Short mmCIF file of C-alpha atoms in Angstrom, two decimals:
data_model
loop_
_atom_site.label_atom_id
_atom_site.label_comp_id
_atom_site.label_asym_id
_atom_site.label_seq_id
_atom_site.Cartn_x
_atom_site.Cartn_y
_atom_site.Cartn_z
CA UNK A 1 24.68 -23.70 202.76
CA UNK A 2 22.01 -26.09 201.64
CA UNK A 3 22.98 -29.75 202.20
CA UNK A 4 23.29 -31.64 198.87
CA UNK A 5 20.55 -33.71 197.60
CA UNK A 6 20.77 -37.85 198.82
CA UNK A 7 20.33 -40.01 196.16
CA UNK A 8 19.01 -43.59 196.96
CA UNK A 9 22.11 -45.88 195.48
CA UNK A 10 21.69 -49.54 194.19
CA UNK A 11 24.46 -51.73 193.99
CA UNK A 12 24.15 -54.72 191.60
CA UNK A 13 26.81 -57.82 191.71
CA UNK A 14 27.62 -60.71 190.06
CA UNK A 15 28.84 -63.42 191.45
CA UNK A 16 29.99 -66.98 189.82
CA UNK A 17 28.64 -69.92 192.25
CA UNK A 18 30.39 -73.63 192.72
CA UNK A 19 27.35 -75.68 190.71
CA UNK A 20 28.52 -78.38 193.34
CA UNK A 21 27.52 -76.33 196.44
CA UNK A 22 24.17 -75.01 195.09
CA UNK A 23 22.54 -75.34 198.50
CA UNK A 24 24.72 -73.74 200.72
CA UNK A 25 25.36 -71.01 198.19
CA UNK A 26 21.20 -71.02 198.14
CA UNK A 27 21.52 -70.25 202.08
CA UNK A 28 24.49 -67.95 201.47
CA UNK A 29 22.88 -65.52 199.93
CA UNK A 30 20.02 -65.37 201.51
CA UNK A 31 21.90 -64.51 204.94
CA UNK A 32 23.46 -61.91 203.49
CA UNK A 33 20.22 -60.65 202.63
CA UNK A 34 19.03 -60.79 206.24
CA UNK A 35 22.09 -59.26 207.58
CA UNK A 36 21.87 -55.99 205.23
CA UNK A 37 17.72 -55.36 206.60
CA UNK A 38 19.31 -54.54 210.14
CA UNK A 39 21.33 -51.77 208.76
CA UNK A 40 19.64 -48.07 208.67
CA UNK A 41 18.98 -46.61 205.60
CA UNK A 42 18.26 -50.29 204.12
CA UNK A 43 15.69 -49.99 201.54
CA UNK A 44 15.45 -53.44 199.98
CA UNK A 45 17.86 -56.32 197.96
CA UNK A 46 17.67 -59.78 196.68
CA UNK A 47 19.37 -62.09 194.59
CA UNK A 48 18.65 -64.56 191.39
CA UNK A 49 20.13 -67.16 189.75
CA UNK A 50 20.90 -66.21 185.70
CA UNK A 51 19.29 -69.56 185.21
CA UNK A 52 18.94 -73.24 186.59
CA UNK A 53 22.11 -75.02 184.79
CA UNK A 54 23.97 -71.26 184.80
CA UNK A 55 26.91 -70.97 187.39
CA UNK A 56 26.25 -66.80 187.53
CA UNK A 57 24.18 -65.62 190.52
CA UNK A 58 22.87 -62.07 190.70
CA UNK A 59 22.73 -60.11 193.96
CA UNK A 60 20.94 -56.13 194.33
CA UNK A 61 20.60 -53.70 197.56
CA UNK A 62 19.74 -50.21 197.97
CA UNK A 63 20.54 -48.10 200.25
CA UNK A 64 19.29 -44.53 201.59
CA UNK A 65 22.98 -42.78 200.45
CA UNK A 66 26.19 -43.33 199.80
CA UNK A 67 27.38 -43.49 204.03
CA UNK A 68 24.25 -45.66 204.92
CA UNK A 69 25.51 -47.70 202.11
CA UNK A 70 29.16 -47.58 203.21
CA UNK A 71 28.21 -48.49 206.81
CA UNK A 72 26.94 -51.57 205.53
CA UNK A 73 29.74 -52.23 202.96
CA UNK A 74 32.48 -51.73 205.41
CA UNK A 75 30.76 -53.46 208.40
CA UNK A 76 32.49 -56.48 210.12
CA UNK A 77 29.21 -58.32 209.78
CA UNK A 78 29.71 -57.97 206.10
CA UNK A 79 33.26 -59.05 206.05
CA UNK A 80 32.16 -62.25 208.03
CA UNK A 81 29.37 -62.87 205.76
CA UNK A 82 31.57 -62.33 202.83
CA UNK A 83 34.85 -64.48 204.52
CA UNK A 84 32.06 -67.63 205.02
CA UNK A 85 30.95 -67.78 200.95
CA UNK A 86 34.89 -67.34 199.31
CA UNK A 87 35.19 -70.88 199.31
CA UNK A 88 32.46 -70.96 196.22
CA UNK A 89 31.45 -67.10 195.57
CA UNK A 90 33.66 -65.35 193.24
CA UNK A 91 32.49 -61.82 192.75
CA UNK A 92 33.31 -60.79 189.09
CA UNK A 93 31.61 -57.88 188.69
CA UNK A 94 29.97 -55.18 191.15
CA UNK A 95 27.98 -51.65 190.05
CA UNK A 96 26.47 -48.62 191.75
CA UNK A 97 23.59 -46.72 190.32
CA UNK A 98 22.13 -43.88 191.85
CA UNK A 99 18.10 -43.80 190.87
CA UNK A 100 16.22 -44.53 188.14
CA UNK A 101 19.54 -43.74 186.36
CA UNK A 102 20.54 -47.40 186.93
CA UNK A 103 18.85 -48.69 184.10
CA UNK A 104 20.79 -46.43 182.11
CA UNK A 105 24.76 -46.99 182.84
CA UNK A 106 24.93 -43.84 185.29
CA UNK A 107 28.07 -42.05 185.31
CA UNK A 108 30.23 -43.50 188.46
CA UNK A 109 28.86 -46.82 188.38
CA UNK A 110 31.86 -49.33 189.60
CA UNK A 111 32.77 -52.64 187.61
CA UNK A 112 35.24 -55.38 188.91
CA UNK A 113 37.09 -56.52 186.46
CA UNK A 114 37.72 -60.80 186.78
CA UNK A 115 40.85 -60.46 184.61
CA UNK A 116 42.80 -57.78 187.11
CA UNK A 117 44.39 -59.86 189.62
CA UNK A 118 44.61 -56.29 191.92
CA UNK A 119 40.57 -56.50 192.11
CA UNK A 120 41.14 -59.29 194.84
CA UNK A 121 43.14 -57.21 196.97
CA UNK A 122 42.80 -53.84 196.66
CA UNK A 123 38.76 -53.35 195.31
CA UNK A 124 37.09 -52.58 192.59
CA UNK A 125 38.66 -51.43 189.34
CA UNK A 126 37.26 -48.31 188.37
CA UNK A 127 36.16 -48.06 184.31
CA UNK A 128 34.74 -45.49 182.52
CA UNK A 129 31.29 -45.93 182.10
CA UNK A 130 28.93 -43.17 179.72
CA UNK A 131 27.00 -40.70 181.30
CA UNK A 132 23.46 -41.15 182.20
CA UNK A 133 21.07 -40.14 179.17
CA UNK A 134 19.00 -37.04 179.60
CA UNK A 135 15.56 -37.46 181.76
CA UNK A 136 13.37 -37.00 178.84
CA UNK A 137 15.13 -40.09 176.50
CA UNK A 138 14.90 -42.39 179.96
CA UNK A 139 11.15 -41.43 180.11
CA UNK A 140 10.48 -42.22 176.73
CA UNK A 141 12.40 -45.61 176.96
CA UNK A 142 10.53 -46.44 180.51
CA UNK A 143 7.07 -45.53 178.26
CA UNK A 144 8.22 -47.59 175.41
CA UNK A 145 8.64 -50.44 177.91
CA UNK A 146 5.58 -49.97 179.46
CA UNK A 147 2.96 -49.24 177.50
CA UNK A 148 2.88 -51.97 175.43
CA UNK A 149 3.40 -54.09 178.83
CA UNK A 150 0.64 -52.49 180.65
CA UNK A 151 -1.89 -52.72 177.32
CA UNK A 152 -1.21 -56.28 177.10
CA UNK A 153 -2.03 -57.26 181.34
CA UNK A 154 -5.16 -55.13 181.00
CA UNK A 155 -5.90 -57.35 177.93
CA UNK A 156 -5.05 -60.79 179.97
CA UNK A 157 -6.79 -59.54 183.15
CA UNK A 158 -9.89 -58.84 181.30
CA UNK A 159 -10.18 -62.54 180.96
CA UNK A 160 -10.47 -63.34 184.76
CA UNK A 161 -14.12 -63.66 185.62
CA UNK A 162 -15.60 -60.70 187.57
CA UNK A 163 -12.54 -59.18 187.71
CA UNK A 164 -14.25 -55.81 185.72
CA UNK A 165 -16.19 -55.61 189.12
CA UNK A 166 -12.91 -55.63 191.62
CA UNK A 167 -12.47 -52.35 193.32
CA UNK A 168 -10.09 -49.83 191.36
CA UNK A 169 -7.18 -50.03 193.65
CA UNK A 170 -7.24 -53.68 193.86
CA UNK A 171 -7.31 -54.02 190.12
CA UNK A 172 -4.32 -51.45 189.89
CA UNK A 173 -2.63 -53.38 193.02
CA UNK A 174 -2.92 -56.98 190.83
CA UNK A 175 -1.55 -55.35 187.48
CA UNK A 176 1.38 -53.19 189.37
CA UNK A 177 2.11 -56.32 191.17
CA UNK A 178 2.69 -58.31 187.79
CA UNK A 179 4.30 -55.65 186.11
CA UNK A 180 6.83 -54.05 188.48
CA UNK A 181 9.17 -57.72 188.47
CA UNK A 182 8.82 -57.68 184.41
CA UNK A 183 9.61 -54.75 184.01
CA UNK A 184 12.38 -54.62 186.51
CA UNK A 185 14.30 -57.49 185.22
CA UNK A 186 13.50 -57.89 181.57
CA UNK A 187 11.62 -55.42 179.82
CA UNK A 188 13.75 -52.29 180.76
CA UNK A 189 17.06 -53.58 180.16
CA UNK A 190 15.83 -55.13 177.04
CA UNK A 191 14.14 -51.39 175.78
CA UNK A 192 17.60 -50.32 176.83
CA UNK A 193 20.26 -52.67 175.07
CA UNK A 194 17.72 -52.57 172.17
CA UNK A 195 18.02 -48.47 172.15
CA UNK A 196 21.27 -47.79 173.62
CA UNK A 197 23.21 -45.89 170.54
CA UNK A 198 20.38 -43.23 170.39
CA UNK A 199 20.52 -42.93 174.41
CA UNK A 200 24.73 -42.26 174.70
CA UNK A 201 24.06 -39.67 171.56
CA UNK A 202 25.09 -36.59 172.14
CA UNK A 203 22.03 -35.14 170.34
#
C-alpha cells in the first residue's frame, strides 16, 4: 500500500506580550526560534510584533509533517523554552495549516480559545473551521493578489538606473525578494478577507 502523501504543516500563534518586558520577550522569541532549526524536518519560522505600541506578538514554523512537527511540539526543549516566557507570554490563539491551504482557513486548523479556562491545561480547543476552497478559486485569489503587485514593482524598478541592463535572474531575484514578504503578510490575507463569502460558497 502506497504511503500517504506528507504535507508540509505551518503552525501560526498568537501570543499577548507584557509591554513592560519588551526586551526579554524580544530575546524570547527569538530562542525559540533557534531551538526549533535543530529539529529535522524544520523548514523555516519567525515571529512579528502586530505593531510597535500593540501588546500581540505573532509567531510561524513549518515543519516537514505532522510527526517532525510533533517531535518538536512535544520536545522537552520546547517545554523549557515555553516554561521560561509564561511569566509574560500568554498564548491566545494557535493554528495549523497544511500548504498553500493556509491562507485559506484549511479544514483542521486548531484555535485556542482565551476565554476556555481548560485551554491552559488540557490544549487547544478544537473549533470548526470551513473547508479549504477549491484549488482553482485559491489560484485566482493568489493571481488577483499578485498581478497587480508584481505590475506595480516592475513599474518602481524601472526607475532604478541601469537596472534594464541587470542580468534576468538577478532582476527576477530583486522583485521575488520584495514581493514574497508583501505578499506573505498583507496582500494575501487582505485578497482573502476581502473575498472570503465567494471562497466558503458552495458553488
Amino acid at each position: 500500500m502506497a504511503e500517504p502523501e506528507a504535507h508540509s504543516i505551518t503552525v501560526a500563534i498568537e501570543r499577548r506580550i507584557d509591554p513592560t518586558r519588551t526586551r526579554e520577550a524580544t530575546s524570547w522569541m527569538q530562542a525559540g526560534t533557534d531551538l526549533a532549526t535543530a529539529f529535522p524536518g524544520f523548514l523555516g519560522s519567525g515571529w512579528v510584533r502586530a505593531g510597535e505600541s500593540s501588546d500581540l506578538w505573532y509567531m510561524l514554523y513549518r515543519f516537514r509533517d505532522l510527526t517532525t512537527l510533533e517531535e518538536w511540539e512535544q520536545s522537552s526543549q520546547r517545554e523549557w523554552w515555553l516554561e521560561s516566557g509564561r511569566a509574560f507570554a500568554n498564548e491566545v490563539r494557535a493554528e495549523r495549516r497544511t500548504g498553500i491551504e493556509g491562507w485559506f482557513d484549511a479544514a483542521g486548523a486548531t484555535h485556542v480559545d482565551p476565554r476556555e479556562p481548560e485551554a491552559v491545561s488540557t490544549g487547544p480547543v478544537q473549533q470548526p473551521i470551513p473547508a479549504a476552497p477549491p484549488r482553482w478559486k485559491q489560484a485566482i485569489v493568489i493571481w488577483i493578489g499578485f498581478f497587480p503587485m508584481n505590475l506595480l514593482t516592475s513599474w518602481a524598478l524601472g526607475f532604478v538606473p541601469g537596472f534594464e541592463h541587470w542580468p534576468l535572474v538577478l532582476r527576477i531575484l530583486l522583485a521575488t525578494v520584495m514581493l514574497t514578504p508583501v505578499m506573505t503578510y498583507f496582500v494575501l490575507p487582505w485578497v482573502t478577507r476581502m473575498l472570503r463569502p465567494w471562497l466558503q460558497r458552495s458553488s
